[in-house]
Coordinates of C-alpha atoms in Angstrom, one line a residue:
X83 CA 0.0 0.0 0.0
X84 CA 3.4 2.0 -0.1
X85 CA 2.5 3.5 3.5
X86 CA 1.8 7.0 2.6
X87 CA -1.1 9.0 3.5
X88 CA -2.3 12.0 0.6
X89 CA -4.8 14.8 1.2
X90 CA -6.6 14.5 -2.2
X91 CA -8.5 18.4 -2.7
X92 CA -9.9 17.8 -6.3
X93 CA -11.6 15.6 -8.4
X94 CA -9.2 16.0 -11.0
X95 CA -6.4 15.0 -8.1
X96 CA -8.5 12.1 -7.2
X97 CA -9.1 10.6 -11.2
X98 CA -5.0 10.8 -11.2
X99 CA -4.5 8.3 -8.5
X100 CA -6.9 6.0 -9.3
X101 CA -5.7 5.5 -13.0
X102 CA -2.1 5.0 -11.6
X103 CA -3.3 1.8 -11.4
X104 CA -1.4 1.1 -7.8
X105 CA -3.9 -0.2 -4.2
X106 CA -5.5 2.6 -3.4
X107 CA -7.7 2.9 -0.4
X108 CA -9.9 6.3 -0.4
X109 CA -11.1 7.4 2.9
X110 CA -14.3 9.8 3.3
X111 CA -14.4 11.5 6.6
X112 CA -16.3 14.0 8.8
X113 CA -14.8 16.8 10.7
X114 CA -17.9 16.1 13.2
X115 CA -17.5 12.3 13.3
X116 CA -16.0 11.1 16.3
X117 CA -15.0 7.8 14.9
X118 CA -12.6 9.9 12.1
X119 CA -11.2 11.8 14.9
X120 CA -10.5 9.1 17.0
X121 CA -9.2 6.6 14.8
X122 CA -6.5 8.8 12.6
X123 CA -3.7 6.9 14.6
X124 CA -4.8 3.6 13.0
X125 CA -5.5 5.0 10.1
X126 CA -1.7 6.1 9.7
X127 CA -0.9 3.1 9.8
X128 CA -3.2 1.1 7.8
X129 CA -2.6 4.5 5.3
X130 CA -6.9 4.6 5.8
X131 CA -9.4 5.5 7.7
X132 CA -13.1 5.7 8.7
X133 CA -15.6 5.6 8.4
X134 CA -16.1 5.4 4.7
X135 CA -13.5 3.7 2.4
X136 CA -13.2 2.9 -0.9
X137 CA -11.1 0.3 -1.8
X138 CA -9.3 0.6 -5.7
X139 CA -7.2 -1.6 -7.6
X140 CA -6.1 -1.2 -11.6
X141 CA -8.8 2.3 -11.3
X142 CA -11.4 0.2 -10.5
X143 CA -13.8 -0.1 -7.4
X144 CA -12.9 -3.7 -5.6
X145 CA -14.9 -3.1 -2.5
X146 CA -16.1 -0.5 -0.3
X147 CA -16.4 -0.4 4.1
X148 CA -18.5 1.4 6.5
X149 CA -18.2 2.3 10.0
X150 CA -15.9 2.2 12.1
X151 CA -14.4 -1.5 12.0
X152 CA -10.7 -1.9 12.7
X153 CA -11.0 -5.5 12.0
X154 CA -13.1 -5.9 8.9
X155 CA -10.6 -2.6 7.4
X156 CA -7.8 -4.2 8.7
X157 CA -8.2 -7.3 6.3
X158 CA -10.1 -5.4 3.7
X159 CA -6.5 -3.1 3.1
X160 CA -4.7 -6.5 3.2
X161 CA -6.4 -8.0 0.5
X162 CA -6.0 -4.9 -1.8
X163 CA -2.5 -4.6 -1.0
X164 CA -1.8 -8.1 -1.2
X165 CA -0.6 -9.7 1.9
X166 CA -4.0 -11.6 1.6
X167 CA -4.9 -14.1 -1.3
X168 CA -7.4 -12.7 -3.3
X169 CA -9.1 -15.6 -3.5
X170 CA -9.8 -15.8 0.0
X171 CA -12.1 -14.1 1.8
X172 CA -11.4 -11.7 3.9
X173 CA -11.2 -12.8 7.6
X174 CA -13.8 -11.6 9.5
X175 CA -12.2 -12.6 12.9
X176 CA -9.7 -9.8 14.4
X177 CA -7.6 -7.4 13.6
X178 CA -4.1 -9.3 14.4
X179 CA -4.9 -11.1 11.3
X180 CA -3.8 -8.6 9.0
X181 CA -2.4 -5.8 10.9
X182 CA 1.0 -5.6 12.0
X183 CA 2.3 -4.6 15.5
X184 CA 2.2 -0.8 15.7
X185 CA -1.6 -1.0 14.4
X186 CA -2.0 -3.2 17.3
X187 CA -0.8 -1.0 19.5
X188 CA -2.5 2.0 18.5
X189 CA -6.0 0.4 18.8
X190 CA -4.9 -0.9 22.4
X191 CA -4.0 2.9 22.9
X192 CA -7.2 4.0 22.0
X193 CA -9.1 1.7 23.5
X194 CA -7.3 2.8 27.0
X195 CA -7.7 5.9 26.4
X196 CA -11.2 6.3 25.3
X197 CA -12.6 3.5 27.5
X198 CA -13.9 1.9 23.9
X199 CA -15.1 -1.6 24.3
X200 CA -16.0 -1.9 21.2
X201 CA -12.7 -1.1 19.9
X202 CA -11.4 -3.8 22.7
X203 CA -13.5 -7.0 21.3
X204 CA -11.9 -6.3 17.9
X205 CA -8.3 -7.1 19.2
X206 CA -7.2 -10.8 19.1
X207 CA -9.6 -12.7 20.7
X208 CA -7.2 -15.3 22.5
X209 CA -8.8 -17.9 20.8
X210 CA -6.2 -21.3 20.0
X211 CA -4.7 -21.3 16.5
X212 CA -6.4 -25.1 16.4
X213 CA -10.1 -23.6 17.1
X214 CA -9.7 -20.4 14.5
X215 CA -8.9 -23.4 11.5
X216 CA -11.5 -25.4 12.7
X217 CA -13.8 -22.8 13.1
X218 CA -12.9 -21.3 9.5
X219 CA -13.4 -25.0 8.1
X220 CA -16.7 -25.1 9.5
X221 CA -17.7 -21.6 8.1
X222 CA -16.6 -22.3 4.8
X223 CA -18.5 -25.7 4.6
X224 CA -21.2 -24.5 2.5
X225 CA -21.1 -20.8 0.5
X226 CA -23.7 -19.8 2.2
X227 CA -23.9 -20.9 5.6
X228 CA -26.1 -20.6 9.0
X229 CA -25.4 -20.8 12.4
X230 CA -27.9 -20.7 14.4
X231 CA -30.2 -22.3 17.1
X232 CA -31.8 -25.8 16.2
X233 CA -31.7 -27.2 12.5
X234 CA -33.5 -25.5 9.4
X235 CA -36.3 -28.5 9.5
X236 CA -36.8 -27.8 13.7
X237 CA -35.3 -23.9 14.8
X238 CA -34.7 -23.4 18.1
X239 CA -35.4 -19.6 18.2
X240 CA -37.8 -17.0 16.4
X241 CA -35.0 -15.8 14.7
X242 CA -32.9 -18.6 13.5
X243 CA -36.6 -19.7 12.0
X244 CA -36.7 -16.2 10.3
X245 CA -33.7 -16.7 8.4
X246 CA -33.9 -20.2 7.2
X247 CA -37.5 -18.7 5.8
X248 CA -35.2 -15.9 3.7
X249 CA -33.0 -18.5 2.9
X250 CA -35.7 -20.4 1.6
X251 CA -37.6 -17.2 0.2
X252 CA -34.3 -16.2 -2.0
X253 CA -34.2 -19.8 -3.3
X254 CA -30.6 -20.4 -2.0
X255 CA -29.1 -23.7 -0.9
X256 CA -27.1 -23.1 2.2
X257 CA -25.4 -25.2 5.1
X258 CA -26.6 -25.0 8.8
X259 CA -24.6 -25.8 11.6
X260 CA -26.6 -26.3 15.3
X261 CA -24.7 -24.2 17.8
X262 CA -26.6 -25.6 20.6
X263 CA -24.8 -29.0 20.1
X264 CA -21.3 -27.7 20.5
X265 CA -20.6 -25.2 23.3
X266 CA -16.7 -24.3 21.9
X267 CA -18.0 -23.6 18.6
X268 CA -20.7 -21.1 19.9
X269 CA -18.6 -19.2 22.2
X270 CA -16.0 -19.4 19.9
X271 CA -17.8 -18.1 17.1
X272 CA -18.5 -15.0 18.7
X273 CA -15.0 -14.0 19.2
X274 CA -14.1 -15.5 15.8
X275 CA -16.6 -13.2 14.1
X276 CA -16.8 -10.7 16.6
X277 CA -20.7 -10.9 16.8
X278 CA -22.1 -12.1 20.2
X279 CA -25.2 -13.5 19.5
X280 CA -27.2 -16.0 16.8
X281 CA -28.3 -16.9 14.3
X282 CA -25.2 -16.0 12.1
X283 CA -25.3 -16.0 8.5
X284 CA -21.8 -16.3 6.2
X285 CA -21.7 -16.2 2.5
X286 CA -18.3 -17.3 1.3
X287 CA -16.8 -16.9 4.7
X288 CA -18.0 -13.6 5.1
X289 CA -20.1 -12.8 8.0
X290 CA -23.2 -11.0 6.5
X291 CA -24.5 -10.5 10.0
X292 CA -27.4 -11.4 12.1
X293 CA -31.4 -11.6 11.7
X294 CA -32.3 -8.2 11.4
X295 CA -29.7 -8.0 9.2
X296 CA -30.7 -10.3 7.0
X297 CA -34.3 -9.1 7.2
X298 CA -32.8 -6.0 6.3
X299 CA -30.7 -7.0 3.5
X300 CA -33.7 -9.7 2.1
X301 CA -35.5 -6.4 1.9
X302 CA -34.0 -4.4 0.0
X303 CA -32.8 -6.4 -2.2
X304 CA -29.5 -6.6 -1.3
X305 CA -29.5 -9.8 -0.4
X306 CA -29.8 -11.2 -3.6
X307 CA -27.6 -8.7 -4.9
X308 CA -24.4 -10.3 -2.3
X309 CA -25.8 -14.1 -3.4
X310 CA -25.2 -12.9 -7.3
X311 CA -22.4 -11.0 -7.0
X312 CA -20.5 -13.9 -5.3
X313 CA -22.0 -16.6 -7.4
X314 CA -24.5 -18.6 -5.6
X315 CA -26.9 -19.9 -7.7
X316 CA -30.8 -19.7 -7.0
X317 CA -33.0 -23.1 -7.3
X318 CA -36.5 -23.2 -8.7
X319 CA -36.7 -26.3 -6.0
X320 CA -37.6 -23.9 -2.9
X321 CA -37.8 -26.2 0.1
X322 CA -40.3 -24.6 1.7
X323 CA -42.6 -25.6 -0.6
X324 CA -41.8 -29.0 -0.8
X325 CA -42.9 -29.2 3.0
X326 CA -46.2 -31.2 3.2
X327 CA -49.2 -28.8 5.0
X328 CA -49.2 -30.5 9.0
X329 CA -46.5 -32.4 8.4
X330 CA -45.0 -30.7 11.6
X331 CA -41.9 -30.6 10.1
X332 CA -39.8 -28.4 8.6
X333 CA -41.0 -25.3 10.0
X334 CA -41.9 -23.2 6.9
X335 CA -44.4 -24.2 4.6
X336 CA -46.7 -22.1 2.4
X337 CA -50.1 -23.6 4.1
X338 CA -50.2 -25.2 7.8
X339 CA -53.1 -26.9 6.9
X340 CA -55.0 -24.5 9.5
X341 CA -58.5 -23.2 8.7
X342 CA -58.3 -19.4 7.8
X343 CA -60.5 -18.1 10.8
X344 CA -58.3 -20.4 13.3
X345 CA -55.1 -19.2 11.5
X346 CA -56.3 -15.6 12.1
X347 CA -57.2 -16.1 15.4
X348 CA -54.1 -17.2 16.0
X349 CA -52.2 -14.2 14.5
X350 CA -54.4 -12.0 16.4
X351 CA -53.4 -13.7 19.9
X352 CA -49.9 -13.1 19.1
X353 CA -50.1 -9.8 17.6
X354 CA -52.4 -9.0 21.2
X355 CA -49.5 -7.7 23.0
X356 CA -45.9 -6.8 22.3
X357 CA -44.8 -9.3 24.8
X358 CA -47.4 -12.3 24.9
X359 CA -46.6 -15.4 27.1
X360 CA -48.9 -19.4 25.7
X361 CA -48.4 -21.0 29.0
X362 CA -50.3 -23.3 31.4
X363 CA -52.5 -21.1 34.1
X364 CA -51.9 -17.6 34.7
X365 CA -49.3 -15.2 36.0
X366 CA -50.4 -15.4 38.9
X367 CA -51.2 -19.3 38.9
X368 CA -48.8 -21.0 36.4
X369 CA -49.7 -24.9 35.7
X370 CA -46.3 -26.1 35.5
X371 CA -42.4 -25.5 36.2
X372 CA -41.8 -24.0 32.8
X373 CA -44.5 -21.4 32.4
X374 CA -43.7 -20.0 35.9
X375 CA -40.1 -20.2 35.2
X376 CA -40.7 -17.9 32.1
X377 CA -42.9 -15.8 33.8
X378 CA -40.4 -15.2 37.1
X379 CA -38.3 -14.2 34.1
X380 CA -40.3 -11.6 32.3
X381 CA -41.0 -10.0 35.7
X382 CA -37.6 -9.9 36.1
X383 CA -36.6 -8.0 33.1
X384 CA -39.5 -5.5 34.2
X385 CA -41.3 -5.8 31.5
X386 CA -45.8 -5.8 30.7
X387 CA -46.5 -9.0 29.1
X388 CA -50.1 -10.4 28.2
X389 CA -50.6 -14.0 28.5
X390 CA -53.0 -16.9 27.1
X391 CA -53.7 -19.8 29.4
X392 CA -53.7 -22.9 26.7
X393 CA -55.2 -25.1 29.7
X394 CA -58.7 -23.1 28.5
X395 CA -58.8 -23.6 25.0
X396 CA -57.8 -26.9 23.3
X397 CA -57.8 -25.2 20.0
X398 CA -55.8 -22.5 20.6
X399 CA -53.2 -25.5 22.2
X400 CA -53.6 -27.9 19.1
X401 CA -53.3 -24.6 16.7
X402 CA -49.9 -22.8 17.6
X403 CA -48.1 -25.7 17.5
X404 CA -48.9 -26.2 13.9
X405 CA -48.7 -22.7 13.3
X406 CA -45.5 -21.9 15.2
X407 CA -44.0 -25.3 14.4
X408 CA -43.4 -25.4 18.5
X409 CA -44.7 -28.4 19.8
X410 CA -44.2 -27.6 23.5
X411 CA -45.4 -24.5 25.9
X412 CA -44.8 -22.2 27.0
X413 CA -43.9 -20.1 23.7
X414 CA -43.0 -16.5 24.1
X415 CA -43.5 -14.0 21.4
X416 CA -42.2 -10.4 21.0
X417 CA -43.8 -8.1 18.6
X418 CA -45.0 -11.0 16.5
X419 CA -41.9 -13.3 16.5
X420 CA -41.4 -16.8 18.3
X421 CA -38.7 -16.4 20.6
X422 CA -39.0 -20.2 22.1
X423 CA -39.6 -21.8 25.2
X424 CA -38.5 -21.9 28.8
X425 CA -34.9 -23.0 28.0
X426 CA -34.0 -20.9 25.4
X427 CA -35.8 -17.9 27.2
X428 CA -33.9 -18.7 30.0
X429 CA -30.5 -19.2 28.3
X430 CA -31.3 -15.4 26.2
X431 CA -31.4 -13.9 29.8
X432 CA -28.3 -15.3 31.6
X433 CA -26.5 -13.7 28.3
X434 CA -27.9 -11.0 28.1
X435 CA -29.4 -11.3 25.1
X436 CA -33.2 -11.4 26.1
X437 CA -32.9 -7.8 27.2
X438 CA -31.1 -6.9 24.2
X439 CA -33.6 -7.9 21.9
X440 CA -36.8 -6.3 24.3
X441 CA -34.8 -3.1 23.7
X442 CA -34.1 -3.2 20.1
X443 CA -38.1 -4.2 19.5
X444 CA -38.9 -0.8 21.6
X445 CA -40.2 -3.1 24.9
X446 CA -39.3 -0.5 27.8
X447 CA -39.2 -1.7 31.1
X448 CA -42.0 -1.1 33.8
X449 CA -42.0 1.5 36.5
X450 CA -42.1 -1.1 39.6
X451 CA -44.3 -0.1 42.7
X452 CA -40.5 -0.1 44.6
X453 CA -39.5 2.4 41.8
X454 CA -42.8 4.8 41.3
X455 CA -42.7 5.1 45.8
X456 CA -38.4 5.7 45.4
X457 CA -38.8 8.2 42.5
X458 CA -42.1 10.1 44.5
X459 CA -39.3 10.2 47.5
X460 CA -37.0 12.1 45.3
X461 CA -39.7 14.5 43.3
X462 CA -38.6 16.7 46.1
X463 CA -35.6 17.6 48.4
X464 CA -38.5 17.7 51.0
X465 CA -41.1 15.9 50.5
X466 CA -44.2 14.9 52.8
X467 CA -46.7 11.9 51.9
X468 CA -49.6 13.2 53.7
X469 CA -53.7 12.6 54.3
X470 CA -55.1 16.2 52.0
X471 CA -52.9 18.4 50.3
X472 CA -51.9 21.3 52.4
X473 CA -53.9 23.7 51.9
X474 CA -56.8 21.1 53.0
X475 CA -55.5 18.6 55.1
X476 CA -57.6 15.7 55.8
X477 CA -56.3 14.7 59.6
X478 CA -55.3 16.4 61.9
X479 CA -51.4 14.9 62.6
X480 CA -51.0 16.0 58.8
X481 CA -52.4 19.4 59.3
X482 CA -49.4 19.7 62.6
X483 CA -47.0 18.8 60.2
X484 CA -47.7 21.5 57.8
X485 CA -48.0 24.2 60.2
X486 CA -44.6 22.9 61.5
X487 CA -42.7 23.1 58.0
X488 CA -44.3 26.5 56.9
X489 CA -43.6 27.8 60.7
X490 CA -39.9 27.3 60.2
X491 CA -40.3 28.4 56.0
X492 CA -39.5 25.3 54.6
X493 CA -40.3 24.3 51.1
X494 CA -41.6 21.2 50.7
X495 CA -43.7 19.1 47.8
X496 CA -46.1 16.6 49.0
X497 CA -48.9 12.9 48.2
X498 CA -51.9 13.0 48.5
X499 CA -51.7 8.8 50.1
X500 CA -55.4 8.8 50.0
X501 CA -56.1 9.4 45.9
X502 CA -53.5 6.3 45.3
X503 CA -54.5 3.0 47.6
X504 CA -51.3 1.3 45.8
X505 CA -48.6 4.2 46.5
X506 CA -50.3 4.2 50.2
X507 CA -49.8 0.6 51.0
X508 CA -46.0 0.5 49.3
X509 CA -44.8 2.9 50.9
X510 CA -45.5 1.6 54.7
X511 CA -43.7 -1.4 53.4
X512 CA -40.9 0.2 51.9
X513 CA -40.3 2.5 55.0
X514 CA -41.3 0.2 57.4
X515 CA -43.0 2.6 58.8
X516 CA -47.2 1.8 59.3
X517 CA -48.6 5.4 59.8
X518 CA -49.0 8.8 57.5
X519 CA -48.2 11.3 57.4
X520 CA -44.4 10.6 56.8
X521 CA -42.0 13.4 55.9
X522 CA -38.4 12.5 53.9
X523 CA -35.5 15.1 53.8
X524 CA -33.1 13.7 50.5
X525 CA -34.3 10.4 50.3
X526 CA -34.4 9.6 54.2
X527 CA -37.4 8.9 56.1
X528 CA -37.5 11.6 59.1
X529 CA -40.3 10.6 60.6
X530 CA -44.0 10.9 61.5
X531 CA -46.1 13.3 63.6
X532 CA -44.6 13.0 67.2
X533 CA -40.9 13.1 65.6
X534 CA -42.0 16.3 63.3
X535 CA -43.5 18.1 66.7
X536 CA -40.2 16.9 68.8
X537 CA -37.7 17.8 66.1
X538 CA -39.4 21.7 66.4
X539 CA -39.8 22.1 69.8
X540 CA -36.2 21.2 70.3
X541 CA -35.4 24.1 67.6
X542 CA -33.7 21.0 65.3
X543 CA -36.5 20.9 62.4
X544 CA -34.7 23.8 60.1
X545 CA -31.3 22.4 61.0
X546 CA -32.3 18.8 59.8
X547 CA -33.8 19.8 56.8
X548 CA -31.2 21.5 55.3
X549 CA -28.2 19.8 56.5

């Protein structure tokens, strides 16, 4: 890449280099773009930058990057410049793969510097030289090639199942590989590809990325676009089709064999809620082990869910596990999608993943009665839960306690305990304190009544309250 770095300040300038037929890498930046400002170090010595590059060889476009990836530039520069084979892909695991030292070092700068995890997981993931080549082997089985949760005929997850369907949908033979079978391969894979969760698609052992991706991608258009360009051929054989309606196999399938009005009752069930829980009993009385392990979870993610007991309605039972392909319960669905049952639920929340994908499908969590009563504390440095508002009091310990802040001028906000029977009874609990009114100074319960009268006639109310 001859390791020099050229401000290039006219078209004309720019037409020059490319025809000189020599790598060239072009780099379109931002003066207001952090990630330009940050990464110029690397940059230097990669002779690119972010977060836009075009990549030139013999004045013609060879490939293009962006974002801010130190890894996935790292190998793109090698390839151009030739310290990769061109006929291999290029790498998509870390950056020691094709950056030297001093590039290492600068990113390890920067990532100490600027606190940048991101940055971090892209250095050399530790992983055994014997793990990387099997793990490239197993990528590169197939050109197109899934990881992912389950097998394309039974998917584990919502999402692996959404993928194999754009698989099939884009007519594309491809390769699966089921990552709940082999633990080194899974946690392996998402240091290898830097990516830390699944399903995972490759196309010529490039990591095209994960479901919403591919969603993403199969939308557009571009999907089709990567299969061409890299020479996968489309079948008129889609296997989806080949699938036999109630088979209960193979997952995707043009008809389940459902009636119309069951299959839209169905969709409407799910669709009911953003979060919906098919379980056995209620929230409140689950039937069985699973269901109330799912539900201990939910609530534990803070998060409304609606729910459909499958113990009341043997059609709704018999239905979603045609139309879901899910034989078991219960089956938890977020804004539409299957995301599986009580093991893969609870697997998604010990890594994380569960609350990753509630935030990215907009599920906020819920204001807990603990939070609403700790966050009606702090509404005011002063603040007095009381029977009445002040200016009508409705007892007479409240009406003392009143007279006794406004005697010494002290501002104060107060609660109204008796408009809100929930906020009433939650906060004796959370004080552990049984009476009203009750009067907190930053957070701190004070006291009640006889503490309130006490703390003035001893001259110590103003003192306290503005310590």
């Amino acid at each position: 890449m001859g390791g020099s770095v050229k401000d290039v300040e006219s078209k004309e300038e720019l037409d020059n280099v490319v025809r000189q037929g020599a790598p060239v890498i072009l780099h379109f930046w931002a003066s207001w773009c952090e990630a330009s400002k940050h990464m110029d170090q690397v940059f230097s010595h990669l002779s690119t930058d972010f977060p836009h590059a075009v990549f030139f060889r013999d004045g013609k476009t060879v490939d293009t990057m962006e974002g801010a990836d130190p890894s996935s530039l790292a190998n793109k520069v090698a390839k151009v410049a030739g310290s990769i084979n061109p006929g291999e892909a290029a790498a998509p695991a870390s950056l020691g793969m094709a950056a030297g030292p001093t590039v290492l070092e600068t990113v390890k700068e920067f990532a100490k510097e600027n606190g940048a995890s991101q940055v971090e997981s892209q250095l050399p993931s530790g992983l055994s030289d014997t793990l990387k080549i099997h793990l490239q082997k197993v990528i590169e089985t197939q050109p197109v090639m899934l990881f992912m949760k389950g097998s394309p005929e039974e998917p584990k997850c919502g999402f692996s199942r959404k993928v194999v369907e754009i698989l099939r949908e884009e007519k594309v033979k491809f390769g699966s590989f089921d990552i709940l079978l082999d633990t080194e391969v899974r946690e392996g894979l998402k240091k290898f590809s830097n990516w830390p969760t699944f399903p995972q698609l490759y196309c010529k052992g490039e990591l095209l990325g994960g479901c919403d991706i591919a969603i993403a991608m199969h939308e557009s258009g571009e999907l089709k676009e990567v299969f061409r360009d890299h020479g996968i051929e489309t079948s008129d054989l889609n296997e989806a089709k080949e699938t036999k309606p109630g088979s209960g196999k193979g997952g995707i399938s043009e008809s389940t064999g459902l009636s119309v009005t069951l299959t839209s009752r169905l969709e409407s069930l799910i669709n009911s809620s953003p979060v919906i829980l098919f379980m056995k009993g209620k929230p409140d009385e689950p039937r069985c082990g699973f269901s109330r392990k799912v539900v201990e979870i939910l609530q534990q993610e803070k998060v409304d869910f609606g729910s459909f007991d499958i113990l009341s309605d043997d059609e709704v039972r018999q239905g979603l596990k045609v139309h879901s392909n899910w034989s078991s319960y219960p089956q938890l669905y977020i804004k539409g999608e299957l995301i599986g049952g009580s093991d893969i639920v609870l697997e998604m929340q010990k890594s994380g993943e569960l609350a990753r994908v509630l935030a990215e499908k907009g599920i906020t969590q819920k204001e807990t009665l603990e939070d609403r009563v700790r966050n009606l504390i702090n509404s005011s440095p002063t603040m007095l839960f009381m029977k009445g508002t002040p200016d009508a009091p409705k007892c007479g310990f409240s009406s003392k306690v009143v007279d006794a802040l406004r005697a010494e001028n002290v501002s104060f906000g107060s609660f109204d305990i008796l408009t809100d029977e929930e906020v009433r009874q939650g906060l004796k609990v959370f004080s552990n304190w049984p009476t009203f009114p009750q009067l907190y100074y930053k957070g701190e319960l004070i006291g009640g009544c006889d503490i309130i009268m006490e703390l003035r006639n001893n001259g110590e109310l103003k003192s306290t309250l503005s310590e």
